[in-house]
Coordinates of C-alpha atoms in Angstrom, one line a residue:
M258 CA 162.4 133.3 134.7
T259 CA 162.3 132.0 138.7
D260 CA 159.1 131.2 139.8
T261 CA 157.2 134.6 141.8
K262 CA 155.7 132.3 144.2
T263 CA 159.1 131.1 145.6
P264 CA 161.1 133.6 147.8
L265 CA 163.9 134.5 145.2
S266 CA 167.4 134.6 146.5
P267 CA 169.2 138.0 146.2
K268 CA 172.5 136.5 144.9
L269 CA 170.1 134.6 142.1
A270 CA 168.2 137.6 141.3
P271 CA 170.3 139.5 138.7
S272 CA 171.0 136.4 136.0
T273 CA 167.6 135.2 135.7
L274 CA 165.7 138.6 134.6
T275 CA 167.6 139.2 131.3
T276 CA 166.3 138.6 127.9
D277 CA 164.5 135.5 126.2
V278 CA 166.4 132.2 127.4
E279 CA 165.9 131.2 123.8
L280 CA 168.4 133.6 122.3
D281 CA 171.3 132.1 122.8
K282 CA 169.8 128.9 120.9
R283 CA 169.6 130.6 117.7
A284 CA 171.6 132.8 115.6
P285 CA 170.4 136.3 114.8
P286 CA 168.9 137.7 111.5
S287 CA 171.8 139.4 109.5
F288 CA 171.7 143.4 109.8
G289 CA 169.4 144.6 107.7
H290 CA 165.8 144.8 106.9
A291 CA 165.6 140.8 108.2
M292 CA 166.3 142.7 111.8
H293 CA 162.6 143.9 111.3
K294 CA 161.3 140.7 112.9
L295 CA 163.2 141.9 116.2
F296 CA 161.4 145.0 116.6
E297 CA 158.0 146.0 116.5
F298 CA 157.7 148.8 114.0
D299 CA 154.6 149.4 111.9
P300 CA 155.4 147.3 108.6
S301 CA 155.2 150.6 106.4
Y302 CA 157.5 152.5 108.7
V303 CA 161.0 153.5 107.8
N304 CA 162.5 154.5 110.7
L305 CA 165.7 156.9 110.4
N306 CA 165.4 158.7 113.3
H307 CA 166.2 156.2 116.1
G308 CA 168.9 158.7 117.7
S309 CA 166.0 160.8 119.0
Y310 CA 164.2 158.2 121.5
G311 CA 165.7 154.8 120.7
S312 CA 164.0 151.7 119.6
L313 CA 163.0 148.9 121.8
P314 CA 163.9 145.4 120.7
M315 CA 161.4 142.8 121.1
P316 CA 163.6 140.2 123.1
V317 CA 164.4 143.6 125.6
R318 CA 160.8 144.4 125.6
V319 CA 159.9 140.9 126.4
A320 CA 162.2 141.0 129.3
C321 CA 160.8 143.9 130.6
D322 CA 157.3 142.6 130.7
K323 CA 158.6 139.7 132.5
L324 CA 160.3 142.0 134.6
S325 CA 156.7 143.9 135.4
A326 CA 155.2 141.3 135.6
R327 CA 157.0 139.8 138.5
I328 CA 157.2 143.2 140.4
E329 CA 153.2 143.5 140.2
A330 CA 153.5 139.7 141.8
N331 CA 154.9 140.9 144.9
P332 CA 155.8 145.1 144.7
D333 CA 156.9 144.9 148.8
R334 CA 159.4 142.1 148.1
F335 CA 160.8 143.4 144.5
L336 CA 161.1 147.0 145.4
R337 CA 162.2 146.6 149.3
I338 CA 165.0 143.4 148.5
E339 CA 165.7 142.3 145.0
C340 CA 165.6 145.5 142.8
I341 CA 169.0 146.8 144.4
H342 CA 170.4 143.6 143.2
H343 CA 169.2 144.2 139.9
W344 CA 170.1 147.9 139.6
N345 CA 173.8 147.0 141.0
E346 CA 174.2 144.5 137.9
A347 CA 173.0 147.2 135.6
R348 CA 175.4 149.8 137.1
T349 CA 178.4 147.0 137.0
R350 CA 178.1 146.0 133.2
V351 CA 177.3 149.5 131.9
A352 CA 180.4 150.6 133.8
K353 CA 182.4 148.0 132.6
L354 CA 181.3 148.8 128.8
L355 CA 182.3 152.4 129.5
G356 CA 185.9 151.4 131.6
A357 CA 184.5 152.8 134.8
E358 CA 184.4 151.7 138.0
T359 CA 181.0 150.3 138.9
D360 CA 180.6 152.7 142.4
E361 CA 181.3 155.7 139.6
C362 CA 178.1 154.8 137.9
V363 CA 174.5 155.2 138.8
L364 CA 171.8 154.9 136.8
V365 CA 169.1 158.2 136.2
N366 CA 165.9 158.8 134.2
N367 CA 168.2 160.6 131.5
T368 CA 170.7 162.5 130.0
T369 CA 169.1 166.0 131.1
H370 CA 168.0 164.5 134.3
G371 CA 172.0 164.0 135.0
I372 CA 173.3 166.8 133.4
T373 CA 171.0 169.1 135.6
T374 CA 171.8 167.0 138.7
V375 CA 175.6 167.8 138.1
L376 CA 175.2 171.1 137.4
R377 CA 173.0 172.3 140.4
N378 CA 175.3 170.2 142.7
F379 CA 178.2 172.7 142.2
E380 CA 178.3 175.8 144.9
W381 CA 178.1 178.6 142.5
N382 CA 179.8 181.8 143.9
E383 CA 179.4 185.2 142.4
G384 CA 182.2 185.2 139.3
D385 CA 182.2 181.7 138.5
I386 CA 181.4 180.4 135.0
I387 CA 179.5 178.3 133.0
I388 CA 180.4 177.2 129.4
G389 CA 177.9 175.7 126.9
T390 CA 178.2 176.0 123.0
T391 CA 175.8 177.2 120.4
T392 CA 174.6 173.6 119.8
T393 CA 174.5 172.6 123.2
Y394 CA 171.1 170.5 123.8
G395 CA 168.0 172.8 124.3
A396 CA 167.2 171.8 127.7
V397 CA 170.8 171.6 128.8
S398 CA 171.3 174.8 127.1
R399 CA 168.1 176.2 129.2
A400 CA 169.5 174.8 132.2
I401 CA 172.6 177.0 132.1
R402 CA 170.7 179.7 131.4
Y403 CA 168.5 179.4 134.7
L404 CA 171.5 178.8 136.5
G405 CA 173.0 182.4 135.2
D406 CA 169.5 184.0 136.0
I407 CA 169.3 183.1 139.7
P408 CA 171.6 184.0 142.4
P409 CA 174.8 184.2 142.7
Y410 CA 174.5 184.5 138.9
P411 CA 177.1 182.9 137.6
Q412 CA 178.5 183.9 134.3
V413 CA 177.2 182.4 131.1
S414 CA 180.1 181.9 128.1
T415 CA 178.8 180.3 125.0
F416 CA 181.5 178.9 122.2
N417 CA 180.2 179.1 119.1
L418 CA 180.0 175.9 116.9
K419 CA 179.3 176.1 113.2
F420 CA 179.6 173.1 110.8
P421 CA 181.0 172.3 108.8
T422 CA 184.0 172.5 110.4
S423 CA 186.9 170.0 111.2
H424 CA 188.2 168.7 114.5
A425 CA 191.6 170.6 114.3
E426 CA 189.5 173.9 114.2
I427 CA 187.1 172.9 116.9
L428 CA 190.2 172.0 119.2
E429 CA 192.0 175.3 118.2
N430 CA 188.9 177.3 118.6
W431 CA 188.0 175.5 122.0
R432 CA 191.8 176.2 123.3
E433 CA 191.5 179.8 122.7
H434 CA 187.9 180.3 124.2
V435 CA 189.0 178.5 127.6
R436 CA 192.2 180.3 127.8
R437 CA 190.2 183.6 127.0
V438 CA 187.6 182.8 130.0
T439 CA 189.7 181.4 132.4
S440 CA 192.2 184.4 131.9
E441 CA 189.0 186.6 132.6
R442 CA 189.0 185.5 136.4
G443 CA 192.3 187.7 136.9
D444 CA 193.2 187.5 140.7
L445 CA 190.1 185.4 141.2
K446 CA 191.4 182.1 139.5
Q447 CA 191.9 180.1 142.8
T448 CA 188.2 180.8 144.5
R449 CA 186.3 181.3 141.2
K450 CA 185.5 178.3 139.2
V451 CA 184.9 177.6 135.3
V452 CA 182.4 174.5 134.3
A453 CA 182.2 173.7 130.6
V454 CA 179.5 171.5 129.4
V455 CA 181.0 169.6 126.3
D456 CA 178.9 167.6 123.8
A457 CA 180.4 163.8 123.3
I458 CA 178.2 163.7 119.9
V459 CA 176.2 166.6 119.1
S460 CA 172.2 166.3 118.9
N461 CA 171.7 168.6 115.4
P462 CA 173.8 168.4 113.8
G463 CA 174.5 164.7 114.6
V464 CA 178.3 165.1 114.9
R465 CA 181.0 163.8 117.0
L466 CA 183.1 166.1 118.6
P467 CA 186.7 165.7 119.9
W468 CA 185.4 165.2 123.2
K469 CA 188.4 163.5 124.7
E470 CA 191.1 166.3 123.6
M471 CA 188.5 169.0 124.7
V472 CA 188.3 167.4 128.1
A473 CA 192.2 167.3 128.5
I474 CA 192.4 171.0 127.7
C475 CA 189.9 171.8 130.2
K476 CA 191.9 169.8 132.5
D477 CA 195.2 171.8 131.8
A478 CA 193.1 174.7 132.3
G479 CA 191.8 174.0 135.6
V480 CA 188.0 173.8 134.5
W481 CA 185.4 171.2 135.2
S482 CA 184.1 168.9 132.4
V483 CA 180.6 167.8 132.2
V484 CA 180.3 165.2 129.1
D485 CA 176.5 165.5 127.8
A486 CA 177.2 162.0 125.7
A487 CA 173.2 161.6 125.6
H488 CA 174.3 159.6 122.2
A489 CA 177.5 158.1 122.9
I490 CA 177.2 154.8 124.7
G491 CA 176.3 152.3 121.9
Q492 CA 177.6 154.7 119.3
E493 CA 180.7 155.0 120.1
V494 CA 183.0 152.2 120.9
D495 CA 186.0 152.0 123.5
I496 CA 184.7 155.1 125.6
N497 CA 187.3 154.3 128.4
L498 CA 186.4 156.8 130.9
S499 CA 188.8 155.8 133.2
E500 CA 191.4 156.7 130.4
A501 CA 189.2 160.2 129.2
K502 CA 189.1 161.2 132.8
P503 CA 186.1 163.6 132.2
D504 CA 185.0 165.3 135.6
F505 CA 181.6 164.0 135.1
F506 CA 179.8 162.0 132.3
V507 CA 176.1 161.4 131.4
S508 CA 174.8 159.1 128.6
N509 CA 171.0 157.7 127.7
C510 CA 171.0 154.2 127.6
H511 CA 167.8 153.8 126.0
K512 CA 168.9 155.5 122.7
W513 CA 172.0 153.5 121.0
L514 CA 172.2 150.7 123.6
F515 CA 168.8 149.7 123.0
A516 CA 167.3 150.1 126.8
K517 CA 163.9 150.9 127.6
R518 CA 163.2 154.6 127.3
G519 CA 164.0 156.4 129.5
C520 CA 167.4 155.6 131.3
A521 CA 170.7 156.8 131.5
V522 CA 174.2 156.3 133.4
L523 CA 175.4 159.0 135.3
Y524 CA 179.5 158.5 135.8
V525 CA 181.1 160.6 138.4
P526 CA 184.6 159.4 139.4
K527 CA 185.8 159.0 142.8
R528 CA 187.5 162.1 143.0
N529 CA 184.6 164.1 142.6
H530 CA 182.1 162.0 144.5
H531 CA 182.3 165.4 147.4
V532 CA 180.8 167.3 144.4
I533 CA 177.4 165.4 144.6
K534 CA 175.7 165.9 147.6
S535 CA 172.0 165.3 146.8
S536 CA 170.2 163.6 143.6
I537 CA 167.2 164.9 142.4
P538 CA 164.9 164.5 144.0
T539 CA 167.1 164.7 147.6
P540 CA 166.5 160.8 149.1
H541 CA 166.1 159.8 152.4
S542 CA 169.4 158.7 152.5
Y543 CA 171.0 162.0 152.7
H544 CA 172.5 163.3 155.7
S545 CA 172.8 167.0 156.5
P546 CA 176.3 168.4 157.7
Q547 CA 174.0 170.0 160.7
D548 CA 173.4 167.0 161.7
E549 CA 174.8 165.6 165.1
H550 CA 176.2 162.7 164.0
Y551 CA 177.1 163.9 160.3
D552 CA 180.5 161.9 159.7
G553 CA 181.5 163.4 156.2
P554 CA 180.2 163.4 152.4
Q555 CA 177.4 161.8 151.0
N556 CA 177.8 158.1 149.7
F557 CA 177.4 158.8 146.3
V558 CA 175.7 155.5 145.5
K559 CA 173.5 155.3 148.4
L560 CA 172.0 158.9 147.3
F561 CA 170.7 157.3 144.0
E562 CA 169.6 154.3 144.8
W563 CA 165.9 155.3 145.7
T564 CA 164.6 158.9 144.8
G565 CA 161.1 157.9 145.1
T566 CA 158.6 155.3 143.5
I567 CA 159.2 155.3 140.0
D568 CA 159.4 152.3 137.6
Y569 CA 162.5 150.6 137.8
V570 CA 162.0 148.5 134.6
P571 CA 163.7 151.0 132.3
L572 CA 166.4 151.1 134.6
L573 CA 166.9 147.7 134.7
S574 CA 166.2 146.9 131.3
I575 CA 169.9 147.9 130.7
N576 CA 170.9 144.0 131.5
A577 CA 168.7 142.8 129.2
A578 CA 169.6 145.2 126.2
L579 CA 173.3 144.3 127.0
D580 CA 172.5 140.5 126.8
F581 CA 170.8 141.5 123.1
R582 CA 173.6 143.4 121.7
Q583 CA 176.1 140.6 122.9
W584 CA 173.7 138.2 121.0
L585 CA 173.9 140.5 117.9
G586 CA 178.0 140.2 118.0
G587 CA 178.9 142.6 120.2
E588 CA 179.8 146.4 119.9
H589 CA 182.0 146.6 117.1
K590 CA 180.1 144.5 114.8
I591 CA 177.2 146.7 115.4
N592 CA 178.8 149.6 115.1
E593 CA 180.7 148.5 111.9
Y594 CA 177.8 147.7 109.9
T595 CA 175.9 151.2 111.4
H596 CA 178.7 153.2 110.6
N597 CA 179.3 152.3 107.2
L598 CA 175.4 152.4 106.2
A599 CA 175.5 155.9 107.6
I600 CA 178.4 156.7 105.2
A601 CA 177.1 155.3 102.3
G602 CA 173.5 156.1 102.9
G603 CA 174.2 160.0 103.4
K604 CA 176.0 160.2 100.2
H605 CA 173.2 158.2 98.5
L606 CA 170.7 160.7 100.1
A607 CA 172.4 163.7 99.0
S608 CA 172.9 162.3 95.5
L609 CA 169.1 161.8 95.3
L610 CA 168.4 165.2 96.8
G611 CA 171.0 167.0 94.8
T612 CA 172.8 168.3 97.8
S613 CA 175.8 167.4 99.7
V614 CA 176.7 166.0 102.8
M615 CA 177.7 168.1 106.0
D616 CA 181.0 165.7 106.8
P617 CA 182.4 164.6 103.1
D618 CA 185.3 163.0 104.9
G619 CA 183.5 161.1 107.4
D620 CA 186.0 162.3 110.2
L621 CA 182.7 163.8 112.4
T622 CA 180.3 161.1 111.4
L623 CA 179.5 157.9 113.7
N624 CA 176.2 156.4 113.0
M625 CA 174.2 160.0 112.2
V626 CA 174.9 161.5 109.1
N627 CA 173.8 165.1 108.1
V628 CA 172.5 165.9 104.5
E629 CA 171.6 169.4 103.2
L630 CA 168.1 169.5 102.0
P631 CA 167.1 171.2 98.8
I632 CA 165.5 174.2 100.4
P633 CA 166.4 177.5 100.1
G634 CA 168.8 179.0 102.8
D635 CA 166.8 182.3 103.2
I636 CA 163.5 180.1 104.2
E637 CA 164.6 180.7 107.8
Y638 CA 163.2 178.2 110.7
S639 CA 159.3 178.7 111.8
D640 CA 156.9 176.8 113.4
E641 CA 154.9 176.6 110.2
V642 CA 158.1 175.4 108.4
H643 CA 158.7 172.6 111.1
S644 CA 155.4 171.6 111.2
L645 CA 155.0 171.3 107.5
L646 CA 158.3 169.1 107.1
L647 CA 156.9 166.8 110.5
N648 CA 153.7 166.5 109.1
T649 CA 154.6 165.6 105.3
L650 CA 157.2 163.1 106.4
L651 CA 155.5 161.1 109.2
V652 CA 151.7 161.4 108.0
E653 CA 151.9 161.5 104.1
W654 CA 155.2 158.9 103.8
N655 CA 155.2 157.4 107.2
T656 CA 159.3 157.8 107.4
Y657 CA 161.4 160.3 109.2
A658 CA 164.9 161.4 110.1
A659 CA 165.4 164.8 112.0
H660 CA 165.1 167.9 110.4
Y661 CA 166.9 171.3 111.3
Y662 CA 167.8 174.6 110.5
H663 CA 171.7 175.2 111.1
N664 CA 174.4 177.7 109.5
G665 CA 172.1 178.8 107.3
K666 CA 171.1 176.1 105.8
W667 CA 168.3 173.2 106.0
W668 CA 169.4 169.9 107.0
T669 CA 168.4 166.2 107.9
R670 CA 170.2 164.0 110.4
C671 CA 169.7 160.3 109.7
S672 CA 170.1 157.8 112.2
A673 CA 171.6 154.5 110.4
Q674 CA 170.6 151.3 112.7
V675 CA 170.7 147.8 112.2
W676 CA 167.3 147.1 110.5
N677 CA 168.0 149.9 108.1
E678 CA 169.4 149.4 104.2
I679 CA 170.4 151.5 101.8
S680 CA 166.9 151.6 100.2
D681 CA 165.3 153.1 103.2
F682 CA 167.5 156.4 102.1
E683 CA 165.9 156.2 98.7
V684 CA 162.3 156.5 100.7
L685 CA 163.3 159.4 102.8
A686 CA 164.7 161.0 99.8
N687 CA 161.1 160.8 97.8
A688 CA 159.8 162.0 100.8
F689 CA 162.2 164.8 101.8
K690 CA 161.7 165.8 97.8
D691 CA 157.5 166.4 98.5
A692 CA 158.0 167.8 102.1
C693 CA 160.8 170.2 100.7
Q694 CA 158.8 171.5 97.4
K695 CA 155.9 172.1 100.1
V696 CA 157.9 174.5 102.0
V697 CA 159.6 176.4 99.2
K698 CA 155.8 177.1 97.8
F699 CA 154.4 177.7 101.1
A700 CA 157.3 180.3 101.5
K701 CA 156.5 182.0 98.4
Q702 CA 153.2 182.8 99.4

């Protein structure tokens, strides 16, 4: 790390604040429990829920601590001069990973923030339509509903997704839903827009959608596509946005990419920069069309460079996270291990619970696997049942994988990561057996 007492050359700034310089001098541990030395979990905690909040590797945390110390040594110099160079490096590197141009990518706080920014930048008109799904992430679904509740009241259309299913069935039904929605515009087709929010990987159930094909269907129908890719970067390899061509794409970097929570990348191809007229909140760099010297659309990247004072460390930690992942062996090596473990672990857990996996062929599974829980389907979701499951797993057993109720059944979504082994699924099985027995007993009272 450069001496903070010496003025830092902007050209040298990005390369000096990444991960621990000692990483390259030693080989990484093997995947599995040996990886625990690189994370700071409670030794008794069995973590199969990485997908919810992410888990910060120790080398990335050390890099973040060094960066925080550097900022505090001279906040003015860092925030006014140095920060932008690190921010641009992070954008450049994450854009390359996504197969996009640097100036098509900016950094925001999280995926919900990015999706909301996109949706609030559309100029809505009466008769416009927003498509969501029954499995759209809760906050995003509520944002869609909110826009439908305020003038000019765009219509909300909901695509029904129920699992288990197949990519072929999803695409057939999606094509028909988009056809039906666009036909409803009738004579207003040229003046009324349709915007579809598409998950790359659904949160619950944790399944991969054929989002690239769904985006293509939208494009053919003249529908705007907004891809909620909260779980994608770091879990889905070879995304290549330049080929997929979504209209908008947002992905969390603090989940599967190992950056510090929370940070996300917002991708807007240059053809759509004119849509984004303001970040949230509106920055000092915003130019009003009513200004005397207004000279055209906003500068997309400038809008997001400074949106008020925040802790920039999570956004800039992308650089350290990418260094760490390269040290581990890169995207394909990481995801080969985690995907294979998810498939094997899911089958093993289902066997131990006496149930089944949601996706037996593995076509919809990346690093999150969904397993049915031994709870009768007539015991529906309630706050009491949720709390009973949550507290039994986390407080009594010190383990966790997300649980949820979907399509008349209870399920768990297990996130397989580089520190997990098949034995972790055995610990989870014992915890869920206990928790599910308590739920059944509670329901009979």
